[in-house]
Amino acid sequence: MNILITNDDGIHAGGLFMLKKALEPLGRVTVIAPDRQRSASGHSITLHKPLRVERVKLPDGDFGYATNGTPSDCVSLGVLDIVEGGVDLVVAGINKGPNLGWDLTYSGTVCAAMEGVVVGAQAFAVSVNNFENEIGFDAAADFSAFIAEVLVRNKLPESVLLNINVPGLPAEEITGIEVTRQGKRHYAGKLEKRTDPMGRTYYWLGGDGPLDRLEDGTDVKAIAEGRVSVTPIHLDLTGYSALDIVKSWGIESFKISR
Ligand code: MN
């Protein structure tokens, strides 16, 4: 099995290396990651400047590839050139910090897994609900190896990836594993407006802690209660329940005249 590992926290992130060590026994692992922090870069790709790739020595002495591109670029680089013989599985993570609810389309981690689906591979993203330190990576690495093995025997449906979140807890404090739906989490917008030494206004986009709706069966609630969440995510973002409503507005009979 050819496994491509990437992330959005950068080639030197601890979670990326932990993932490499966990998946190595399962196949041929290639690490291609951004050369810097790229969190919250979403599904962006690089079209207006050259993509550079450099071989980088990883902590175990193996080589990985660092690029000035985005997480999604890493998947393209792997599939189109670097990985020989095709990519079977794309794994993105282990991200420092959760990717829950409405985080998904901001997330470079989840969107790298989406790109994996786009190129026809099986794919999952894995994140730990912990920004503070790296204690949570052990459990997430262990669970990632298990899921990778599951995906050898079971094929995800077309256009679907798995978004996995692991509580930022030692393994013995994790209370279970739940297959969930995507919940609702958003951040109350907060904008710091400041003045630079030249007298010009600048902004910092931030926010307070996330606002979660703790609905049963969601990723948000599972993590809040100390369970691992495994959410199948479909790339078809159509709001099916809204199709008839929008049709009922009669907009299809408008005559476009210029
Ligand atoms: Mn990140």
Short mmCIF file of C-alpha atoms and ligand atoms in Angstrom, two decimals:
data_model
loop_
_atom_site.label_atom_id
_atom_site.label_comp_id
_atom_site.label_asym_id
_atom_site.label_seq_id
_atom_site.Cartn_x
_atom_site.Cartn_y
_atom_site.Cartn_z
CA MET A 1 0.00 0.00 0.00
CA ASN A 2 1.28 3.45 -0.95
CA ILE A 3 0.48 5.93 1.81
CA LEU A 4 0.90 9.69 1.42
CA ILE A 5 1.08 11.66 4.65
CA THR A 6 0.64 15.39 4.85
CA ASN A 7 -0.55 18.07 7.27
CA ASP A 8 -1.13 21.78 7.63
CA ASP A 9 1.09 22.36 10.68
CA GLY A 10 4.27 22.01 8.64
CA ILE A 11 6.97 19.41 7.96
CA HIS A 12 8.51 19.78 11.43
CA ALA A 13 5.27 19.26 13.39
CA GLY A 14 5.38 16.49 15.99
CA GLY A 15 2.03 15.06 14.93
CA LEU A 16 3.20 14.46 11.37
CA PHE A 17 6.17 12.43 12.51
CA MET A 18 4.07 10.42 14.96
CA LEU A 19 1.72 9.57 12.11
CA LYS A 20 4.63 8.43 9.95
CA LYS A 21 5.90 6.09 12.67
CA ALA A 22 2.40 4.69 13.24
CA LEU A 23 1.66 3.97 9.57
CA GLU A 24 5.07 2.68 8.49
CA PRO A 25 4.31 -0.97 9.31
CA LEU A 26 1.32 -0.86 6.92
CA GLY A 27 2.95 0.19 3.67
CA ARG A 28 5.30 2.50 1.87
CA VAL A 29 4.94 5.91 3.48
CA THR A 30 5.86 9.17 1.75
CA VAL A 31 5.79 12.40 3.76
CA ILE A 32 5.07 15.59 1.82
CA ALA A 33 4.16 18.62 3.90
CA PRO A 34 4.21 22.41 3.80
CA ASP A 35 7.53 24.00 4.77
CA ARG A 36 5.70 26.26 7.26
CA GLN A 37 2.56 26.61 9.32
CA ARG A 38 -0.44 26.44 6.96
CA SER A 39 -3.31 25.91 9.36
CA ALA A 40 -6.65 27.35 8.20
CA SER A 41 -5.54 27.38 4.57
CA GLY A 42 -8.62 25.39 3.54
CA HIS A 43 -8.67 23.77 0.12
CA SER A 44 -6.48 26.42 -1.50
CA ILE A 45 -4.03 25.48 -4.24
CA THR A 46 -1.07 27.37 -5.67
CA LEU A 47 -1.51 28.54 -9.26
CA HIS A 48 0.36 31.85 -9.55
CA LYS A 49 3.88 31.00 -8.44
CA PRO A 50 6.24 28.04 -8.76
CA LEU A 51 5.97 25.16 -6.35
CA ARG A 52 9.33 24.23 -4.84
CA VAL A 53 10.07 20.92 -3.18
CA GLU A 54 13.04 20.14 -0.94
CA ARG A 55 14.11 16.88 0.62
CA VAL A 56 14.17 17.27 4.40
CA LYS A 57 15.68 14.91 6.94
CA LEU A 58 13.11 13.72 9.47
CA PRO A 59 13.94 12.89 13.13
CA ASP A 60 14.37 9.16 12.30
CA GLY A 61 16.88 9.87 9.52
CA ASP A 62 14.42 9.21 6.67
CA PHE A 63 13.70 11.89 4.12
CA GLY A 64 10.45 13.71 3.61
CA TYR A 65 9.52 16.46 1.21
CA ALA A 66 8.81 20.05 2.19
CA THR A 67 7.09 22.43 -0.18
CA ASN A 68 6.20 26.11 -0.26
CA GLY A 69 2.72 24.99 -1.35
CA THR A 70 -0.47 24.30 0.57
CA PRO A 71 -1.65 21.00 2.07
CA SER A 72 -3.74 20.31 -1.05
CA ASP A 73 -0.69 21.04 -3.20
CA CYS A 74 1.17 18.36 -1.22
CA VAL A 75 -1.39 15.78 -2.33
CA SER A 76 -1.11 16.88 -5.97
CA LEU A 77 2.70 16.79 -5.83
CA GLY A 78 2.59 13.29 -4.40
CA VAL A 79 0.10 11.90 -6.87
CA LEU A 80 1.41 13.63 -9.98
CA ASP A 81 5.13 13.14 -9.42
CA ILE A 82 6.75 12.15 -6.15
CA VAL A 83 5.00 8.90 -5.22
CA GLU A 84 5.66 6.17 -7.75
CA GLY A 85 2.96 3.62 -8.50
CA GLY A 86 -0.08 5.63 -7.40
CA VAL A 87 -1.33 6.72 -3.99
CA ASP A 88 -3.75 4.34 -2.24
CA LEU A 89 -4.28 6.26 0.96
CA VAL A 90 -3.90 9.91 1.93
CA VAL A 91 -3.69 10.67 5.64
CA ALA A 92 -3.60 14.26 6.91
CA GLY A 93 -2.49 15.10 10.44
CA ILE A 94 -2.05 14.53 13.21
CA ASN A 95 -3.32 18.07 13.55
CA LYS A 96 -2.66 20.04 16.70
CA GLY A 97 -6.15 21.22 17.59
CA PRO A 98 -9.57 19.81 16.69
CA ASN A 99 -11.42 20.05 13.37
CA LEU A 100 -15.07 19.90 14.35
CA GLY A 101 -18.39 21.12 13.02
CA TRP A 102 -18.02 24.16 10.82
CA ASP A 103 -14.21 24.11 11.10
CA LEU A 104 -13.98 21.73 8.19
CA THR A 105 -13.77 24.02 5.18
CA TYR A 106 -11.24 26.29 6.93
CA SER A 107 -9.05 23.34 7.79
CA GLY A 108 -5.97 22.61 5.71
CA THR A 109 -5.89 19.18 7.35
CA VAL A 110 -9.41 18.13 6.37
CA CYS A 111 -9.13 19.72 2.93
CA ALA A 112 -5.91 17.80 2.22
CA ALA A 113 -7.92 14.62 2.85
CA MET A 114 -10.63 16.02 0.55
CA GLU A 115 -7.97 16.42 -2.13
CA GLY A 116 -7.08 12.79 -1.53
CA VAL A 117 -10.65 11.85 -2.43
CA VAL A 118 -10.50 14.12 -5.49
CA VAL A 119 -7.47 12.22 -6.80
CA GLY A 120 -9.18 8.88 -6.25
CA ALA A 121 -7.44 7.69 -3.11
CA GLN A 122 -8.96 6.66 0.19
CA ALA A 123 -8.41 9.41 2.71
CA PHE A 124 -8.77 10.47 6.30
CA ALA A 125 -7.89 13.45 8.42
CA VAL A 126 -6.94 13.11 12.07
CA SER A 127 -6.78 15.85 14.69
CA VAL A 128 -6.25 16.03 18.43
CA ASN A 129 -8.34 18.25 20.68
CA ASN A 130 -5.29 19.76 22.29
CA PHE A 131 -3.30 22.88 21.52
CA GLU A 132 -1.15 22.83 24.62
CA ASN A 133 1.36 20.04 24.11
CA GLU A 134 1.84 16.70 22.47
CA ILE A 135 0.46 14.21 25.01
CA GLY A 136 -2.55 13.48 22.83
CA PHE A 137 -0.59 12.30 19.79
CA ASP A 138 0.00 8.78 21.13
CA ALA A 139 -3.67 7.82 21.18
CA ALA A 140 -4.30 9.50 17.82
CA ALA A 141 -1.32 7.74 16.22
CA ASP A 142 -2.51 4.38 17.52
CA PHE A 143 -6.06 4.96 16.27
CA SER A 144 -4.77 6.18 12.87
CA ALA A 145 -2.89 2.92 12.34
CA PHE A 146 -6.07 1.01 13.21
CA ILE A 147 -8.17 3.03 10.73
CA ALA A 148 -5.55 2.66 7.99
CA GLU A 149 -5.76 -1.09 8.50
CA VAL A 150 -9.57 -0.98 8.39
CA LEU A 151 -9.32 0.84 5.05
CA VAL A 152 -7.25 -1.99 3.62
CA ARG A 153 -10.21 -4.34 4.11
CA ASN A 154 -13.04 -1.85 3.57
CA LYS A 155 -13.37 0.73 0.84
CA LEU A 156 -14.91 4.11 1.60
CA PRO A 157 -17.88 4.99 -0.63
CA GLU A 158 -17.10 7.26 -3.57
CA SER A 159 -16.50 10.95 -2.66
CA VAL A 160 -16.26 10.21 1.06
CA LEU A 161 -13.40 10.74 3.50
CA LEU A 162 -13.20 10.24 7.24
CA ASN A 163 -12.68 13.15 9.59
CA ILE A 164 -11.31 11.85 12.87
CA ASN A 165 -10.97 13.81 16.10
CA VAL A 166 -9.28 12.37 19.16
CA PRO A 167 -9.68 13.86 22.65
CA GLY A 168 -6.52 15.49 23.97
CA LEU A 169 -6.35 12.96 26.78
CA PRO A 170 -4.16 10.02 27.77
CA ALA A 171 -5.49 6.79 26.23
CA GLU A 172 -6.94 5.52 29.52
CA GLU A 173 -9.11 8.64 29.88
CA ILE A 174 -10.70 8.33 26.43
CA THR A 175 -14.24 7.07 27.03
CA GLY A 176 -15.05 5.49 23.67
CA ILE A 177 -15.27 5.81 19.90
CA GLU A 178 -18.34 7.12 18.08
CA VAL A 179 -19.21 7.30 14.39
CA THR A 180 -20.73 10.76 14.22
CA ARG A 181 -22.24 13.36 11.96
CA GLN A 182 -20.79 16.82 11.51
CA GLY A 183 -21.99 19.08 14.30
CA LYS A 184 -22.16 22.83 14.65
CA ARG A 185 -19.28 24.79 16.06
CA HIS A 186 -18.42 28.35 15.27
CA TYR A 187 -16.28 31.07 16.71
CA ALA A 188 -17.77 34.35 17.81
CA GLY A 189 -16.02 36.82 15.51
CA LYS A 190 -13.58 39.10 17.22
CA LEU A 191 -11.55 41.70 15.42
CA GLU A 192 -8.67 43.46 17.11
CA LYS A 193 -8.24 46.85 15.44
CA ARG A 194 -4.83 48.39 16.11
CA THR A 195 -2.53 51.09 14.81
CA ASP A 196 0.98 50.35 13.55
CA PRO A 197 4.02 52.63 14.21
CA MET A 198 3.35 54.35 10.86
CA GLY A 199 -0.12 55.32 12.00
CA ARG A 200 -1.92 52.85 9.72
CA THR A 201 -4.74 50.66 10.90
CA TYR A 202 -4.27 46.89 10.96
CA TYR A 203 -6.42 44.04 12.15
CA TRP A 204 -6.01 40.71 13.90
CA LEU A 205 -8.77 38.27 13.14
CA GLY A 206 -9.38 36.16 16.20
CA GLY A 207 -12.20 34.97 18.31
CA ASP A 208 -13.18 33.72 21.67
CA GLY A 209 -13.53 30.03 22.40
CA PRO A 210 -15.78 28.10 20.05
CA LEU A 211 -19.56 28.06 20.46
CA ASP A 212 -20.70 24.45 20.30
CA ARG A 213 -24.17 23.07 19.92
CA LEU A 214 -24.00 19.83 21.87
CA GLU A 215 -26.41 17.77 19.75
CA ASP A 216 -26.45 13.99 20.15
CA GLY A 217 -24.58 12.05 17.51
CA THR A 218 -22.26 14.90 16.53
CA ASP A 219 -18.49 15.16 16.45
CA VAL A 220 -18.70 18.20 18.71
CA LYS A 221 -20.55 16.34 21.46
CA ALA A 222 -18.42 13.19 21.23
CA ILE A 223 -15.26 15.20 21.78
CA ALA A 224 -16.85 17.22 24.58
CA GLU A 225 -17.56 13.92 26.35
CA GLY A 226 -14.11 12.41 25.81
CA ARG A 227 -14.89 10.09 22.89
CA VAL A 228 -13.07 9.76 19.58
CA SER A 229 -15.30 10.97 16.72
CA VAL A 230 -15.19 9.42 13.25
CA THR A 231 -17.26 11.43 10.78
CA PRO A 232 -17.77 10.36 7.17
CA ILE A 233 -17.61 13.55 5.09
CA HIS A 234 -19.05 13.76 1.57
CA LEU A 235 -17.56 16.12 -0.98
CA ASP A 236 -21.04 16.84 -2.37
CA LEU A 237 -21.99 19.99 -0.45
CA THR A 238 -25.40 20.32 -2.11
CA GLY A 239 -28.14 21.32 0.31
CA TYR A 240 -30.57 18.64 -0.87
CA SER A 241 -33.34 19.68 1.50
CA ALA A 242 -33.18 23.17 -0.03
CA LEU A 243 -33.44 22.12 -3.70
CA ASP A 244 -37.25 22.21 -3.80
CA ILE A 245 -37.43 25.38 -1.72
CA VAL A 246 -35.11 27.26 -4.07
CA LYS A 247 -36.91 25.86 -7.13
CA SER A 248 -40.21 27.10 -5.65
CA TRP A 249 -38.96 30.68 -5.83
CA GLY A 250 -39.45 30.57 -9.63
CA ILE A 251 -35.95 31.79 -10.41
CA GLU A 252 -35.54 29.30 -13.26
CA SER A 253 -38.07 31.19 -15.39
CA PHE A 254 -36.15 34.48 -15.31
CA LYS A 255 -35.20 35.57 -18.85
CA ILE A 256 -31.58 36.71 -18.90
CA SER A 257 -31.52 39.59 -21.44
CA ARG A 258 -27.96 40.93 -21.32
MN MN B 1 -3.18 22.78 11.83
#
